[in-house]
PDB file of C-alpha atoms and ligand atoms in Angstrom:
ATOM      1  CA  MET A  12      15.660  12.624   4.933  1.00 49.00           C
ATOM      2  CA  ASN A  13      13.688  15.809   5.481  1.00 54.00           C
ATOM      3  CA  LYS A  14      13.755  17.801   8.722  1.00 52.00           C
ATOM      4  CA  GLU A  15      10.645  16.153  10.113  1.00 60.00           C
ATOM      5  CA  ASP A  16      12.191  12.689   9.754  1.00 62.00           C
ATOM      6  CA  ASN A  17      15.268  13.774  11.617  1.00 81.00           C
ATOM      7  CA  LYS A  18      13.381  14.880  14.690  1.00 91.00           C
ATOM      8  CA  ASP A  19      13.917  13.221  18.080  1.00 95.00           C
ATOM      9  CA  ILE A  20      10.743  11.334  18.919  1.00 97.00           C
ATOM     10  CA  ILE A  21      11.892  10.067  22.330  1.00 98.00           C
ATOM     11  CA  ILE A  22      14.041  12.163  24.630  1.00 98.00           C
ATOM     12  CA  GLY A  23      15.081  10.999  28.086  1.00 98.00           C
ATOM     13  CA  GLN A  24      17.117  13.371  30.234  1.00 98.00           C
ATOM     14  CA  ASN A  25      18.939  12.457  33.436  1.00 98.00           C
ATOM     15  CA  ILE A  26      16.601   9.578  34.145  1.00 98.00           C
ATOM     16  CA  THR A  27      17.024   7.596  37.325  1.00 98.00           C
ATOM     17  CA  PHE A  28      14.879   4.599  38.176  1.00 98.00           C
ATOM     18  CA  SER A  29      15.199   1.904  40.810  1.00 97.00           C
ATOM     19  CA  TYR A  30      13.126  -0.824  42.422  1.00 97.00           C
ATOM     20  CA  LYS A  31      13.794  -0.220  46.120  1.00 92.00           C
ATOM     21  CA  ASP A  32      17.599  -0.567  46.289  1.00 90.00           C
ATOM     22  CA  ARG A  33      18.024  -2.124  42.796  1.00 95.00           C
ATOM     23  CA  ILE A  34      19.164   0.711  40.504  1.00 97.00           C
ATOM     24  CA  ILE A  35      18.164   0.110  36.872  1.00 97.00           C
ATOM     25  CA  LEU A  36      18.988   3.505  35.333  1.00 98.00           C
ATOM     26  CA  ASP A  37      21.382   5.879  37.054  1.00 98.00           C
ATOM     27  CA  ASN A  38      21.074   9.425  35.681  1.00 98.00           C
ATOM     28  CA  GLN A  39      20.890   8.329  32.033  1.00 98.00           C
ATOM     29  CA  SER A  40      20.130  10.480  28.989  1.00 98.00           C
ATOM     30  CA  PHE A  41      19.214   9.196  25.530  1.00 98.00           C
ATOM     31  CA  SER A  42      17.310  10.186  22.423  1.00 97.00           C
ATOM     32  CA  PHE A  43      15.819   8.270  19.511  1.00 97.00           C
ATOM     33  CA  LYS A  44      14.937   9.750  16.152  1.00 96.00           C
ATOM     34  CA  LYS A  45      11.670   9.372  14.311  1.00 96.00           C
ATOM     35  CA  GLY A  46      11.768   6.264  12.124  1.00 95.00           C
ATOM     36  CA  GLU A  47      14.872   4.857  13.783  1.00 96.00           C
ATOM     37  CA  HIS A  48      15.033   1.139  14.526  1.00 97.00           C
ATOM     38  CA  ILE A  49      16.875   0.614  17.802  1.00 98.00           C
ATOM     39  CA  GLY A  50      17.925  -2.754  19.197  1.00 98.00           C
ATOM     40  CA  ILE A  51      18.360  -3.170  22.949  1.00 98.00           C
ATOM     41  CA  ILE A  52      20.496  -5.946  24.353  1.00 97.00           C
ATOM     42  CA  GLY A  53      21.824  -6.771  27.807  1.00 97.00           C
ATOM     43  CA  GLU A  54      22.048  -9.602  30.275  1.00 96.00           C
ATOM     44  CA  SER A  55      18.995 -11.122  31.890  1.00 95.00           C
ATOM     45  CA  GLY A  56      17.919  -8.881  34.758  1.00 95.00           C
ATOM     46  CA  SER A  57      19.838  -5.862  33.469  1.00 97.00           C
ATOM     47  CA  GLY A  58      16.649  -3.809  33.073  1.00 97.00           C
ATOM     48  CA  LYS A  59      15.586  -4.072  29.421  1.00 97.00           C
ATOM     49  CA  SER A  60      11.894  -4.695  30.137  1.00 96.00           C
ATOM     50  CA  THR A  61      11.965  -2.006  32.799  1.00 97.00           C
ATOM     51  CA  PHE A  62      13.403   0.430  30.248  1.00 98.00           C
ATOM     52  CA  LEU A  63      10.533  -0.282  27.820  1.00 97.00           C
ATOM     53  CA  LYS A  64       7.979   0.160  30.615  1.00 96.00           C
ATOM     54  CA  LEU A  65       9.539   3.543  31.438  1.00 96.00           C
ATOM     55  CA  LEU A  66       9.337   4.588  27.770  1.00 96.00           C
ATOM     56  CA  ALA A  67       5.708   3.459  27.603  1.00 94.00           C
ATOM     57  CA  GLY A  68       4.764   5.529  30.636  1.00 92.00           C
ATOM     58  CA  LEU A  69       3.907   2.392  32.657  1.00 92.00           C
ATOM     59  CA  LEU A  70       6.629   3.200  35.196  1.00 94.00           C
ATOM     60  CA  THR A  71       7.681   6.657  36.345  1.00 95.00           C
ATOM     61  CA  PRO A  72      11.315   7.637  36.838  1.00 96.00           C
ATOM     62  CA  SER A  73      12.249   8.868  40.301  1.00 96.00           C
ATOM     63  CA  SER A  74      14.062  11.760  38.643  1.00 97.00           C
ATOM     64  CA  GLY A  75      14.666  13.103  35.159  1.00 97.00           C
ATOM     65  CA  THR A  76      12.313  13.865  32.307  1.00 97.00           C
ATOM     66  CA  LEU A  77      10.889  11.817  29.461  1.00 97.00           C
ATOM     67  CA  GLU A  78       9.317  13.271  26.368  1.00 97.00           C
ATOM     68  CA  VAL A  79       7.638  11.046  23.777  1.00 97.00           C
ATOM     69  CA  ASP A  80       6.537  12.757  20.586  1.00 96.00           C
ATOM     70  CA  SER A  81       6.404  16.059  22.509  1.00 95.00           C
ATOM     71  CA  GLU A  82       4.266  14.615  25.319  1.00 96.00           C
ATOM     72  CA  SER A  83       5.304  14.080  28.923  1.00 95.00           C
ATOM     73  CA  ASP A  84       1.966  13.027  30.413  1.00 95.00           C
ATOM     74  CA  PRO A  85       2.017   9.191  30.771  1.00 92.00           C
ATOM     75  CA  ALA A  86      -1.624   8.846  29.650  1.00 93.00           C
ATOM     76  CA  LYS A  87      -0.826  10.702  26.438  1.00 94.00           C
ATOM     77  CA  ILE A  88       2.425   8.794  25.943  1.00 95.00           C
ATOM     78  CA  MET A  89       0.564   5.470  26.137  1.00 93.00           C
ATOM     79  CA  LYS A  90      -1.615   6.486  23.186  1.00 93.00           C
ATOM     80  CA  LYS A  91       1.450   7.001  21.002  1.00 95.00           C
ATOM     81  CA  ILE A  92       2.953   3.602  21.701  1.00 96.00           C
ATOM     82  CA  SER A  93       2.162   0.004  20.759  1.00 95.00           C
ATOM     83  CA  MET A  94       3.865  -2.722  22.728  1.00 94.00           C
ATOM     84  CA  VAL A  95       4.314  -6.396  21.869  1.00 94.00           C
ATOM     85  CA  MET A  96       5.676  -8.453  24.742  1.00 90.00           C
ATOM     86  CA  GLN A  97       7.018 -11.957  25.124  1.00 86.00           C
ATOM     87  CA  ASP A  98       3.635 -13.468  25.977  1.00 83.00           C
ATOM     88  CA  ALA A  99       0.523 -12.128  24.354  1.00 87.00           C
ATOM     89  CA  MET A 100      -2.386 -11.254  26.564  1.00 88.00           C
ATOM     90  CA  ILE A 101      -5.522 -12.802  25.050  1.00 91.00           C
ATOM     91  CA  MET A 102      -8.817 -11.669  26.502  1.00 90.00           C
ATOM     92  CA  PRO A 103     -12.146 -13.558  26.749  1.00 90.00           C
ATOM     93  CA  LEU A 104     -13.446 -11.805  23.623  1.00 92.00           C
ATOM     94  CA  THR A 105     -13.709 -12.709  19.945  1.00 94.00           C
ATOM     95  CA  ILE A 106     -10.605 -12.669  17.746  1.00 96.00           C
ATOM     96  CA  ARG A 107     -11.881  -9.456  16.150  1.00 97.00           C
ATOM     97  CA  GLU A 108     -12.436  -7.822  19.542  1.00 96.00           C
ATOM     98  CA  ASN A 109      -9.037  -8.981  20.755  1.00 95.00           C
ATOM     99  CA  ILE A 110      -7.485  -7.144  17.822  1.00 97.00           C
ATOM    100  CA  ALA A 111      -9.633  -4.003  17.767  1.00 97.00           C
ATOM    101  CA  LEU A 112      -9.777  -3.488  21.551  1.00 94.00           C
ATOM    102  CA  GLY A 113     -12.711  -1.129  21.269  1.00 92.00           C
ATOM    103  CA  LYS A 114     -11.331   0.804  18.339  1.00 93.00           C
ATOM    104  CA  GLU A 115     -13.518   0.962  15.254  1.00 95.00           C
ATOM    105  CA  ILE A 116     -11.731  -0.854  12.428  1.00 96.00           C
ATOM    106  CA  LYS A 117     -13.214  -0.899   8.921  1.00 96.00           C
ATOM    107  CA  LYS A 118     -13.839  -4.329   7.418  1.00 95.00           C
ATOM    108  CA  GLU A 119     -11.289  -3.844   4.611  1.00 95.00           C
ATOM    109  CA  ARG A 120      -8.642  -2.724   7.098  1.00 95.00           C
ATOM    110  CA  MET A 121      -9.338  -5.682   9.386  1.00 96.00           C
ATOM    111  CA  ASP A 122      -9.055  -8.062   6.411  1.00 95.00           C
ATOM    112  CA  GLU A 123      -5.672  -6.510   5.544  1.00 93.00           C
ATOM    113  CA  ILE A 124      -4.436  -6.892   9.106  1.00 94.00           C
ATOM    114  CA  ILE A 125      -5.600 -10.516   9.279  1.00 95.00           C
ATOM    115  CA  LYS A 126      -3.769 -11.282   6.044  1.00 92.00           C
ATOM    116  CA  ALA A 127      -0.591  -9.398   6.970  1.00 90.00           C
ATOM    117  CA  THR A 128      -0.312 -11.362  10.203  1.00 91.00           C
ATOM    118  CA  ARG A 129      -1.206 -14.614   8.408  1.00 89.00           C
ATOM    119  CA  LEU A 130      -4.054 -15.202  10.818  1.00 93.00           C
ATOM    120  CA  ASP A 131      -6.327 -15.911   7.845  1.00 93.00           C
ATOM    121  CA  LEU A 132      -4.909 -19.412   7.413  1.00 90.00           C
ATOM    122  CA  TRP A 133      -6.355 -20.202  10.824  1.00 92.00           C
ATOM    123  CA  THR A 134      -9.458 -17.988  11.002  1.00 94.00           C
ATOM    124  CA  ASP A 135     -10.722 -19.146   7.583  1.00 96.00           C
ATOM    125  CA  SER A 136     -10.947 -22.650   9.038  1.00 94.00           C
ATOM    126  CA  LEU A 137     -13.151 -21.552  11.936  1.00 93.00           C
ATOM    127  CA  PRO A 138     -16.942 -21.646  11.393  1.00 92.00           C
ATOM    128  CA  GLU A 139     -17.289 -18.171  12.841  1.00 94.00           C
ATOM    129  CA  GLY A 140     -14.014 -16.867  11.431  1.00 95.00           C
ATOM    130  CA  ILE A 141     -12.600 -13.871  13.247  1.00 95.00           C
ATOM    131  CA  ASP A 142     -15.832 -13.599  15.207  1.00 95.00           C
ATOM    132  CA  THR A 143     -14.918 -16.778  17.032  1.00 93.00           C
ATOM    133  CA  TYR A 144     -15.063 -16.271  20.779  1.00 91.00           C
ATOM    134  CA  LEU A 145     -11.781 -16.954  22.548  1.00 90.00           C
ATOM    135  CA  GLY A 146     -13.199 -17.561  25.993  1.00 79.00           C
ATOM    136  CA  GLU A 147     -12.366 -21.079  27.032  1.00 67.00           C
ATOM    137  CA  ARG A 148     -10.310 -21.418  23.887  1.00 60.00           C
ATOM    138  CA  ALA A 149      -7.700 -18.861  24.910  1.00 63.00           C
ATOM    139  CA  ASP A 150      -5.506 -21.642  26.319  1.00 69.00           C
ATOM    140  CA  GLU A 151      -5.868 -23.667  23.137  1.00 77.00           C
ATOM    141  CA  LEU A 152      -4.148 -21.026  21.039  1.00 87.00           C
ATOM    142  CA  SER A 153      -0.608 -21.796  19.980  1.00 86.00           C
ATOM    143  CA  GLY A 154       2.101 -19.354  21.024  1.00 85.00           C
ATOM    144  CA  GLY A 155       2.416 -18.227  17.408  1.00 87.00           C
ATOM    145  CA  GLN A 156      -1.329 -17.606  17.034  1.00 90.00           C
ATOM    146  CA  ALA A 157      -1.480 -15.645  20.274  1.00 91.00           C
ATOM    147  CA  GLN A 158       1.579 -13.613  19.301  1.00 90.00           C
ATOM    148  CA  ARG A 159       0.162 -12.837  15.866  1.00 91.00           C
ATOM    149  CA  ILE A 160      -3.052 -11.607  17.519  1.00 94.00           C
ATOM    150  CA  ALA A 161      -0.885  -9.320  19.669  1.00 94.00           C
ATOM    151  CA  ILE A 162       0.903  -8.034  16.566  1.00 94.00           C
ATOM    152  CA  ALA A 163      -2.423  -7.576  14.739  1.00 94.00           C
ATOM    153  CA  ARG A 164      -3.602  -5.547  17.762  1.00 95.00           C
ATOM    154  CA  ALA A 165      -0.515  -3.358  17.548  1.00 94.00           C
ATOM    155  CA  ILE A 166      -1.021  -2.837  13.796  1.00 93.00           C
ATOM    156  CA  ALA A 167      -4.669  -1.919  14.447  1.00 95.00           C
ATOM    157  CA  LYS A 168      -3.646   0.653  17.056  1.00 95.00           C
ATOM    158  CA  ASP A 169      -1.480   2.318  14.393  1.00 93.00           C
ATOM    159  CA  ALA A 170       0.793   4.088  16.848  1.00 95.00           C
ATOM    160  CA  ASP A 171       3.977   5.715  15.547  1.00 95.00           C
ATOM    161  CA  ILE A 172       6.221   4.086  18.116  1.00 97.00           C
ATOM    162  CA  ILE A 173       6.531   0.311  18.495  1.00 96.00           C
ATOM    163  CA  LEU A 174       8.125  -1.299  21.542  1.00 97.00           C
ATOM    164  CA  LEU A 175       9.002  -4.980  21.235  1.00 96.00           C
ATOM    165  CA  ASP A 176      10.042  -7.058  24.243  1.00 95.00           C
ATOM    166  CA  GLU A 177      11.373 -10.382  22.944  1.00 93.00           C
ATOM    167  CA  PRO A 178       8.251 -10.972  20.868  1.00 90.00           C
ATOM    168  CA  THR A 179       9.575 -14.218  19.396  1.00 87.00           C
ATOM    169  CA  SER A 180      11.430 -15.723  22.334  1.00 84.00           C
ATOM    170  CA  SER A 181       8.708 -18.177  23.366  1.00 78.00           C
ATOM    171  CA  LEU A 182       8.229 -19.516  19.834  1.00 80.00           C
ATOM    172  CA  ASP A 183       9.745 -22.369  17.873  1.00 81.00           C
ATOM    173  CA  LYS A 184      11.829 -21.761  14.772  1.00 83.00           C
ATOM    174  CA  ASP A 185       9.094 -22.309  12.155  1.00 79.00           C
ATOM    175  CA  THR A 186       6.658 -20.058  13.993  1.00 80.00           C
ATOM    176  CA  ILE A 187       9.309 -17.346  14.419  1.00 84.00           C
ATOM    177  CA  LYS A 188       9.449 -16.909  10.652  1.00 83.00           C
ATOM    178  CA  ASP A 189       5.693 -16.217  10.382  1.00 81.00           C
ATOM    179  CA  VAL A 190       5.758 -13.916  13.380  1.00 83.00           C
ATOM    180  CA  MET A 191       8.793 -12.042  12.013  1.00 85.00           C
ATOM    181  CA  GLU A 192       6.917 -11.410   8.781  1.00 85.00           C
ATOM    182  CA  ALA A 193       3.994 -10.000  10.738  1.00 86.00           C
ATOM    183  CA  LEU A 194       6.427  -7.866  12.729  1.00 89.00           C
ATOM    184  CA  GLU A 195       7.883  -6.434   9.540  1.00 89.00           C
ATOM    185  CA  THR A 196       4.438  -5.199   8.529  1.00 88.00           C
ATOM    186  CA  LEU A 197       4.004  -3.684  11.984  1.00 89.00           C
ATOM    187  CA  THR A 198       7.350  -1.909  12.138  1.00 91.00           C
ATOM    188  CA  ASP A 199       7.699  -0.667   8.559  1.00 91.00           C
ATOM    189  CA  GLU A 200       8.113   3.140   8.594  1.00 91.00           C
ATOM    190  CA  LYS A 201       7.684   3.307  12.384  1.00 95.00           C
ATOM    191  CA  SER A 202      10.038   4.171  15.205  1.00 96.00           C
ATOM    192  CA  VAL A 203      10.997   0.839  16.770  1.00 97.00           C
ATOM    193  CA  ILE A 204      12.703  -0.180  19.989  1.00 97.00           C
ATOM    194  CA  HIS A 205      13.270  -3.934  20.041  1.00 97.00           C
ATOM    195  CA  VAL A 206      14.612  -5.816  23.060  1.00 97.00           C
ATOM    196  CA  THR A 207      16.057  -9.185  22.171  1.00 94.00           C
ATOM    197  CA  HIS A 208      18.740 -11.726  22.984  1.00 90.00           C
ATOM    198  CA  GLN A 209      18.774 -12.829  19.351  1.00 89.00           C
ATOM    199  CA  THR A 210      20.969 -10.234  17.660  1.00 91.00           C
ATOM    200  CA  ASP A 211      20.317 -11.785  14.220  1.00 88.00           C
ATOM    201  CA  LEU A 212      16.822 -10.288  14.521  1.00 89.00           C
ATOM    202  CA  LEU A 213      18.407  -6.809  14.577  1.00 92.00           C
ATOM    203  CA  LYS A 214      19.928  -6.973  11.116  1.00 91.00           C
ATOM    204  CA  GLY A 215      19.510  -3.621   9.367  1.00 92.00           C
ATOM    205  CA  TYR A 216      18.728  -1.780  12.599  1.00 95.00           C
ATOM    206  CA  HIS A 217      20.139   1.753  12.858  1.00 96.00           C
ATOM    207  CA  ARG A 218      21.624   1.421  16.364  1.00 97.00           C
ATOM    208  CA  ILE A 219      22.113  -1.243  18.994  1.00 97.00           C
ATOM    209  CA  LEU A 220      22.272  -0.149  22.628  1.00 98.00           C
ATOM    210  CA  LYS A 221      23.210  -2.115  25.683  1.00 98.00           C
ATOM    211  CA  ILE A 222      21.711  -1.845  29.154  1.00 98.00           C
ATOM    212  CA  GLY A 223      23.706  -2.842  32.214  1.00 97.00           C
ATOM    213  CA  GLY A 224      25.199  -1.516  35.420  1.00 97.00           C
ATOM    214  CA  GLY A 225      22.639   1.285  35.579  1.00 97.00           C
ATOM    215  CA  ARG A 226      23.664   2.594  32.158  1.00 98.00           C
ATOM    216  CA  ILE A 227      22.360   2.553  28.614  1.00 98.00           C
ATOM    217  CA  TYR A 228      25.145   2.888  26.064  1.00 97.00           C
ATOM    218  CA  GLU A 229      26.225   2.195  22.449  1.00 94.00           C
TER     219      GLU A 229
HETATM  220  N1  LIG B 328       8.290  -5.031  39.895  1.00 79.36           N
HETATM  221  C1  LIG B 328       9.546  -5.247  40.322  1.00 79.36           C
HETATM  222  N2  LIG B 328       9.887  -5.085  41.616  1.00 79.36           N
HETATM  223  C2  LIG B 328      11.155  -5.272  42.062  1.00 79.36           C
HETATM  224  N3  LIG B 328      12.165  -5.663  41.266  1.00 79.36           N
HETATM  225  C3  LIG B 328      11.897  -5.860  39.972  1.00 79.36           C
HETATM  226  C4  LIG B 328      10.573  -5.670  39.429  1.00 79.36           C
HETATM  227  N4  LIG B 328      10.606  -5.945  38.105  1.00 79.36           N
HETATM  228  C5  LIG B 328      11.895  -6.291  37.837  1.00 79.36           C
HETATM  229  N5  LIG B 328      12.651  -6.236  38.940  1.00 79.36           N
HETATM  230  C6  LIG B 328      14.102  -6.495  39.010  1.00 79.36           C
HETATM  231  O1  LIG B 328      14.760  -5.508  38.235  1.00 79.36           O
HETATM  232  C7  LIG B 328      15.794  -6.068  37.455  1.00 79.36           C
HETATM  233  C8  LIG B 328      15.551  -5.776  35.979  1.00 79.36           C
HETATM  234  O2  LIG B 328      14.387  -6.479  35.546  1.00 79.36           O
HETATM  235  P1  LIG B 328      13.939  -6.493  34.032  1.00 79.36           P
HETATM  236  O3  LIG B 328      12.744  -7.357  33.961  1.00 79.36           O
HETATM  237  O4  LIG B 328      13.817  -5.107  33.543  1.00 79.36           O
HETATM  238  O5  LIG B 328      15.208  -7.196  33.342  1.00 79.36           O
HETATM  239  P2  LIG B 328      15.418  -7.697  31.840  1.00 79.36           P
HETATM  240  O6  LIG B 328      16.687  -7.094  31.353  1.00 79.36           O
HETATM  241  O7  LIG B 328      14.195  -7.428  31.046  1.00 79.36           O
HETATM  242  O8  LIG B 328      15.645  -9.260  32.035  1.00 79.36           O
HETATM  243  P3  LIG B 328      15.271 -10.483  31.034  1.00 79.36           P
HETATM  244  O9  LIG B 328      16.318 -10.489  29.956  1.00 79.36           O
HETATM  245  O10 LIG B 328      15.381 -11.682  31.909  1.00 79.36           O
HETATM  246  O11 LIG B 328      13.886 -10.254  30.513  1.00 79.36           O
HETATM  247  C9  LIG B 328      15.834  -7.545  37.815  1.00 79.36           C
HETATM  248  O12 LIG B 328      16.803  -7.727  38.799  1.00 79.36           O
HETATM  249  C10 LIG B 328      14.458  -7.815  38.359  1.00 79.36           C
HETATM  250  O13 LIG B 328      14.485  -8.848  39.296  1.00 79.36           O
HETATM  251 MG1  LIG B 329      12.796  -8.678  30.122  1.00 79.36          MG
END
């Protein structure tokens, strides 16, 4: 590991956050290193999703400071982070547009992403391929297809930090395997924070933290 690799990419200091009188984090400090894969566990309602939203700059702590890759402005933090949540948000756009989200992606790169997420098995069977419009069809997508589009979108964004919020929890066993493979492509060489109930998905992770009782701890 060189010095650069050992640098803290996320630093939270004395962070407190609550929804009205429900305290989620009570004066908590933490730091994650560049390239680290961190698992987050904790009971339902303990605040795991809230924690990811704080890291992503979608929620603001009531006190304390958060620095993500040397930025503290939420708008700048959002650019450095890709998030894949439990249920993919599919927009009334084509498959290509759903993945690129306005970013210019070269054809070769898009082909790579489609292959890595195994979307090609499906898109090759569509007359208009990845230019198929997902307007009325959005509901017809399987959970696995929708989730792989979300992962493809995150790969296309090419952010250094990947936040995963139970990305496989709504899928059946066979689909999980395909989605996990796509996730491996997404998370390789990135800093990863992965919330899950399924601890077998955290094999090989550097650290596993627990959230509960207003604390985040090893
Ligand atoms: N927008 C909100 N307003 C008020 N309370 C909220 C809000 N979002 C979440 N909560 C509450 O905060 C607590 C933590 O919610 P959060 O979604 O972060 O939990 P979680 O650990 O992700 O749970 P799960 O494992 O079920 O996904 C819960 O008690 C929840 O009801
Ligand atoms: Mg949650």
